[in-house]
Amino acid sequence: MKKILVVLLVAFIIIQFFPIDKTNPAPTPGMDFLRIKKTPEPIAKIIRTSCYDCHSNETQYPWYSSISPASWFVKNHIDEGRKQLNFSTFAVYESKIQSHKLEECIEMIEKEEMPLESYYVGHQDAKLTAEQRKQLVEYFKKVKEETDRKMVF
């Protein structure tokens, strides 16, 4: 048993020498969702608090992201989140894709699939109330309708 603990401790120490890359891509204000959609500040605050760490280039890495293997888990979530939806580069998406992304936002919020439960561990402030979910859904529906209207013309 003692040998197993020593091996695990040595392995834990060794993996600390393989940190994740915490470099955020350069800011792109002209492409950011909140800016291009002129998001009202109360809604923008909710989106920044509950979505931006994983779905933008403005990730604020928590303290535990410096400890492997937790850091690998965090980095994977961020990479996957940005791949699915990146609010920092929202303007790059074609209108049809923007509309689809907004539809996915609505669905994920209504089903309470986002933010992820695991995200709340270190981010209690990101937990959405029923009222905040309602506000976000209404806002994303409004923006989707505006985006869809622009596609028609």
Coordinates of C-alpha atoms in Angstrom, one line a residue:
M1 CA 0.0 0.0 0.0
K2 CA 2.8 2.4 0.9
K3 CA 4.5 1.7 -2.5
I4 CA 1.3 2.5 -4.3
L5 CA 1.0 5.8 -2.5
V6 CA 4.6 6.7 -3.3
V7 CA 4.1 5.9 -7.0
L8 CA 0.9 8.0 -7.1
L9 CA 2.6 10.9 -5.3
V10 CA 5.6 10.8 -7.7
A11 CA 3.2 10.6 -10.7
F12 CA 1.3 13.5 -9.4
I13 CA 4.5 15.6 -9.0
I14 CA 5.7 14.6 -12.5
I15 CA 2.4 15.7 -14.2
Q16 CA 2.8 19.1 -12.7
F17 CA 5.6 19.7 -15.2
F18 CA 3.0 19.5 -18.1
P19 CA 0.9 22.7 -17.6
I20 CA -1.9 23.8 -19.9
D21 CA -1.6 26.8 -22.2
K22 CA -3.6 29.6 -20.5
T23 CA -3.0 32.1 -23.2
N24 CA -6.3 33.7 -24.5
P25 CA -6.4 34.7 -28.1
A26 CA -6.1 38.4 -28.7
P27 CA -9.3 40.4 -28.1
T28 CA -11.5 41.1 -31.1
P29 CA -13.9 43.8 -29.9
G30 CA -15.4 44.4 -33.3
M31 CA -16.5 40.7 -33.6
D32 CA -17.7 40.3 -30.0
F33 CA -21.4 39.2 -29.6
L34 CA -22.1 41.7 -26.8
R35 CA -20.8 44.6 -28.8
I36 CA -22.2 43.8 -32.3
K37 CA -25.6 42.9 -30.9
K38 CA -25.6 46.0 -28.6
T39 CA -26.5 43.8 -25.6
P40 CA -28.0 45.7 -22.7
E41 CA -25.7 45.8 -19.7
P42 CA -27.8 43.7 -17.3
I43 CA -28.0 40.9 -19.9
A44 CA -24.3 41.4 -20.9
K45 CA -23.4 40.9 -17.2
I46 CA -25.2 37.6 -17.0
I47 CA -23.6 36.4 -20.2
R48 CA -20.1 37.4 -19.1
T49 CA -20.6 35.8 -15.7
S50 CA -22.2 32.5 -16.8
C51 CA -20.9 32.0 -20.3
Y52 CA -17.7 33.8 -21.2
D53 CA -15.2 31.7 -19.3
C54 CA -15.8 28.8 -21.7
H55 CA -17.5 30.5 -24.7
S56 CA -15.2 33.4 -25.4
N57 CA -11.5 34.4 -25.7
E58 CA -11.8 36.1 -22.3
T59 CA -11.4 33.1 -20.0
Q60 CA -10.5 33.8 -16.4
Y61 CA -8.7 30.6 -15.3
P62 CA -9.5 29.6 -11.7
W63 CA -6.7 28.7 -9.2
Y64 CA -7.3 24.9 -9.7
S65 CA -6.5 25.2 -13.4
S66 CA -2.8 25.3 -12.3
I67 CA -3.0 21.8 -10.9
S68 CA -2.8 18.8 -13.1
P69 CA -4.9 16.7 -13.9
A70 CA -7.7 19.2 -13.0
S71 CA -6.1 21.7 -15.4
W72 CA -6.5 19.3 -18.3
F73 CA -10.2 18.9 -17.5
V74 CA -10.7 22.7 -17.4
K75 CA -8.7 23.2 -20.7
N76 CA -10.7 20.5 -22.5
H77 CA -14.0 22.2 -21.4
I78 CA -12.8 25.6 -22.6
D79 CA -11.6 24.3 -25.9
E80 CA -14.8 22.4 -26.5
G81 CA -16.9 25.4 -25.4
R82 CA -15.1 27.8 -27.8
K83 CA -15.4 25.2 -30.6
Q84 CA -19.2 25.0 -30.1
L85 CA -19.7 28.8 -29.7
N86 CA -17.3 31.6 -29.3
F87 CA -18.9 34.9 -28.4
S88 CA -15.6 36.7 -29.0
T89 CA -15.7 35.9 -32.7
F90 CA -19.5 35.8 -33.2
A91 CA -19.4 38.3 -36.1
V92 CA -17.3 35.8 -38.1
Y93 CA -20.3 33.4 -38.3
E94 CA -22.5 33.7 -41.3
S95 CA -26.1 34.9 -40.4
K96 CA -27.5 31.4 -40.8
I97 CA -24.9 30.0 -38.4
Q98 CA -25.5 32.9 -36.0
S99 CA -29.2 32.1 -36.0
H100 CA -28.5 28.4 -35.4
K101 CA -26.0 29.2 -32.5
L102 CA -28.7 31.4 -30.9
E103 CA -31.2 28.6 -31.2
E104 CA -28.8 26.3 -29.5
C105 CA -28.3 28.9 -26.7
I106 CA -32.0 29.1 -26.2
E107 CA -32.4 25.3 -26.1
M108 CA -29.4 24.8 -23.7
I109 CA -30.7 27.5 -21.3
E110 CA -34.3 26.2 -21.4
K111 CA -33.2 22.6 -20.7
E112 CA -30.8 23.9 -18.0
E113 CA -27.9 22.2 -19.7
M114 CA -25.8 25.4 -19.6
P115 CA -23.9 26.4 -17.7
L116 CA -22.6 22.9 -16.9
E117 CA -23.2 21.7 -13.3
S118 CA -19.4 21.1 -12.9
Y119 CA -18.8 24.8 -13.7
Y120 CA -20.6 25.8 -10.5
V121 CA -18.0 24.1 -8.3
G122 CA -15.7 27.1 -8.5
H123 CA -18.2 29.6 -9.9
Q124 CA -21.3 29.9 -7.7
D125 CA -22.0 33.3 -9.2
A126 CA -22.5 31.7 -12.6
K127 CA -25.5 29.8 -11.4
L128 CA -28.6 31.1 -13.2
T129 CA -31.8 31.9 -11.4
A130 CA -35.1 31.1 -13.1
E131 CA -35.5 34.8 -13.8
Q132 CA -32.1 35.1 -15.4
R133 CA -32.8 32.1 -17.5
K134 CA -36.0 33.7 -18.7
Q135 CA -34.2 37.0 -19.4
L136 CA -31.5 35.2 -21.4
V137 CA -34.0 33.1 -23.4
E138 CA -36.1 36.2 -24.2
Y139 CA -33.0 38.1 -25.3
F140 CA -31.6 35.3 -27.4
K141 CA -35.0 34.9 -29.1
K142 CA -35.1 38.6 -29.8
V143 CA -31.6 38.6 -31.3
K144 CA -32.4 35.5 -33.3
E145 CA -35.5 37.1 -34.8
E146 CA -33.4 40.2 -35.8
T147 CA -30.8 38.0 -37.3
D148 CA -33.4 36.0 -39.2
R149 CA -35.0 39.2 -40.5
K150 CA -31.7 40.4 -41.9
M151 CA -31.2 37.1 -43.7
V152 CA -34.5 37.6 -45.6
F153 CA -33.5 41.0 -46.9

